[in-house]
């Protein structure tokens, strides 16, 4: 995923939207560490749309290059930022080639947090007499926001990532209207997800099939949001006797830590999730669930008899504890690998999804004989039709749409669709390009 990073200049202010890290095939991809195309010291404010690493992962680099402005986000994003940055530091500091331990220092992370302020959705942030900003609910992950700039009465909206509403946990993406300029994501610009109504049934069937085969079901997940959504769904299935009770391991220190943050922001969940949670004594906890924080505990999972379920990071099998489980469980046809998230081109997760018989996982060739199941209904991103419907709500006032943050074919497909279906002026700007909006 390309690291989001946009620069907006108005009334002499230099404002960034997001400062993300490009992720996927190689986490410490060299392009992340090239100099920013602007002077970090001159930036006044950084707005962070949400706590995914491809939106905030280069904040320590920005600090390292002298940024001392303000960082604004929603309150949950503020709370999620520390565990996300510390986890990224843990991964990147292993890279000695680029000396990332000198950039991703605890001091730089601490300094970033000291400049950081959390806001509620719709709270007005006055930047200059003619420029005000607010966060709107993007429904993508906890605290995720679109950033709305109102400059001289004209509205410019950065979508960040847009949620695949309805989400099990979050309210739907807010509808927007009267927008003049839209900068929108396009991760699934060229594809539609399967029906969301079926996703819980598919999950249930996958668990039952694996149970009957007495296998291990391994689920590589993103630690932020997907893990908590899966826990919420599994909780529902267990509590309603839809699946048999069996050991379920949340084998991700980061997901365990982030789940604690989720518990602090119950008011940000949707009405149904809030209702379910008021009846339960423990949030994200149910019979059979084990959170394995320590690596010794993680190693013990292999000794627990089947059937069982293991949820671990990373979501694209590029690292983290999931790779140990994949090496162990993928060669056995009784086991199942369930993919629920976006798999970047070239990542081991994508290759497995595409049906390779052998996959190289962190330097080791692993034979794939396990059942491979993909459920896209849990995707955190709007699909192609969802993105179009989102734009339709404000198509009458739109002057231009800039389609960003997707693989080129995905962005181009969405650009064409916006032109053909809605008659809009849509573009997919190249990285590093700039435009002047006459507000
Ligand atoms: Zn995201």
mmCIF file of N, CA and C and ligand atoms in Angstrom, residues 1 50-55 140-141 160-161 380-381, ligand 1:
data_model
loop_
_atom_site.group_PDB
_atom_site.id
_atom_site.type_symbol
_atom_site.label_atom_id
_atom_site.label_comp_id
_atom_site.label_asym_id
_atom_site.label_seq_id
_atom_site.Cartn_x
_atom_site.Cartn_y
_atom_site.Cartn_z
ATOM 1 N N UNK A 1 0.851 -1.189 0.000
ATOM 2 C CA UNK A 1 0.000 0.000 0.000
ATOM 3 C C UNK A 1 0.885 1.236 0.000
ATOM 4 N N UNK A 50 -6.365 8.379 9.945
ATOM 5 C CA UNK A 50 -6.595 7.217 10.809
ATOM 6 C C UNK A 50 -5.279 6.532 11.135
ATOM 7 N N UNK A 51 -5.363 5.534 12.024
ATOM 8 C CA UNK A 51 -4.137 5.002 12.637
ATOM 9 C C UNK A 51 -3.476 3.859 11.877
ATOM 10 N N UNK A 52 -3.884 3.588 10.633
ATOM 11 C CA UNK A 52 -3.155 2.588 9.854
ATOM 12 C C UNK A 52 -1.772 3.124 9.488
ATOM 13 N N UNK A 53 -0.810 2.189 9.415
ATOM 14 C CA UNK A 53 0.580 2.600 9.205
ATOM 15 C C UNK A 53 0.785 3.304 7.863
ATOM 16 N N UNK A 54 -0.019 2.939 6.848
ATOM 17 C CA UNK A 54 0.142 3.626 5.559
ATOM 18 C C UNK A 54 -0.436 5.051 5.595
ATOM 19 N N UNK A 55 -0.874 5.479 6.764
ATOM 20 C CA UNK A 55 -1.348 6.861 6.928
ATOM 21 C C UNK A 55 -0.587 7.632 8.011
ATOM 22 N N UNK A 140 -14.194 3.429 8.549
ATOM 23 C CA UNK A 140 -13.191 2.472 8.050
ATOM 24 C C UNK A 140 -12.576 1.663 9.190
ATOM 25 N N UNK A 141 -12.036 2.345 10.190
ATOM 26 C CA UNK A 141 -11.568 1.696 11.421
ATOM 27 C C UNK A 141 -11.932 2.623 12.573
ATOM 28 N N UNK A 160 -9.384 10.003 3.180
ATOM 29 C CA UNK A 160 -8.639 8.943 3.867
ATOM 30 C C UNK A 160 -9.149 7.637 3.295
ATOM 31 N N UNK A 161 -9.222 6.577 4.095
ATOM 32 C CA UNK A 161 -9.809 5.325 3.624
ATOM 33 C C UNK A 161 -11.287 5.290 4.000
ATOM 34 N N UNK A 380 -12.193 -3.779 4.877
ATOM 35 C CA UNK A 380 -12.393 -2.494 5.548
ATOM 36 C C UNK A 380 -12.610 -1.350 4.565
ATOM 37 N N UNK A 381 -12.532 -1.662 3.262
ATOM 38 C CA UNK A 381 -12.638 -0.603 2.244
ATOM 39 C C UNK A 381 -13.921 -0.727 1.436
HETATM 40 ZN ZN1 LIG B 1 -6.724 2.293 6.337
#
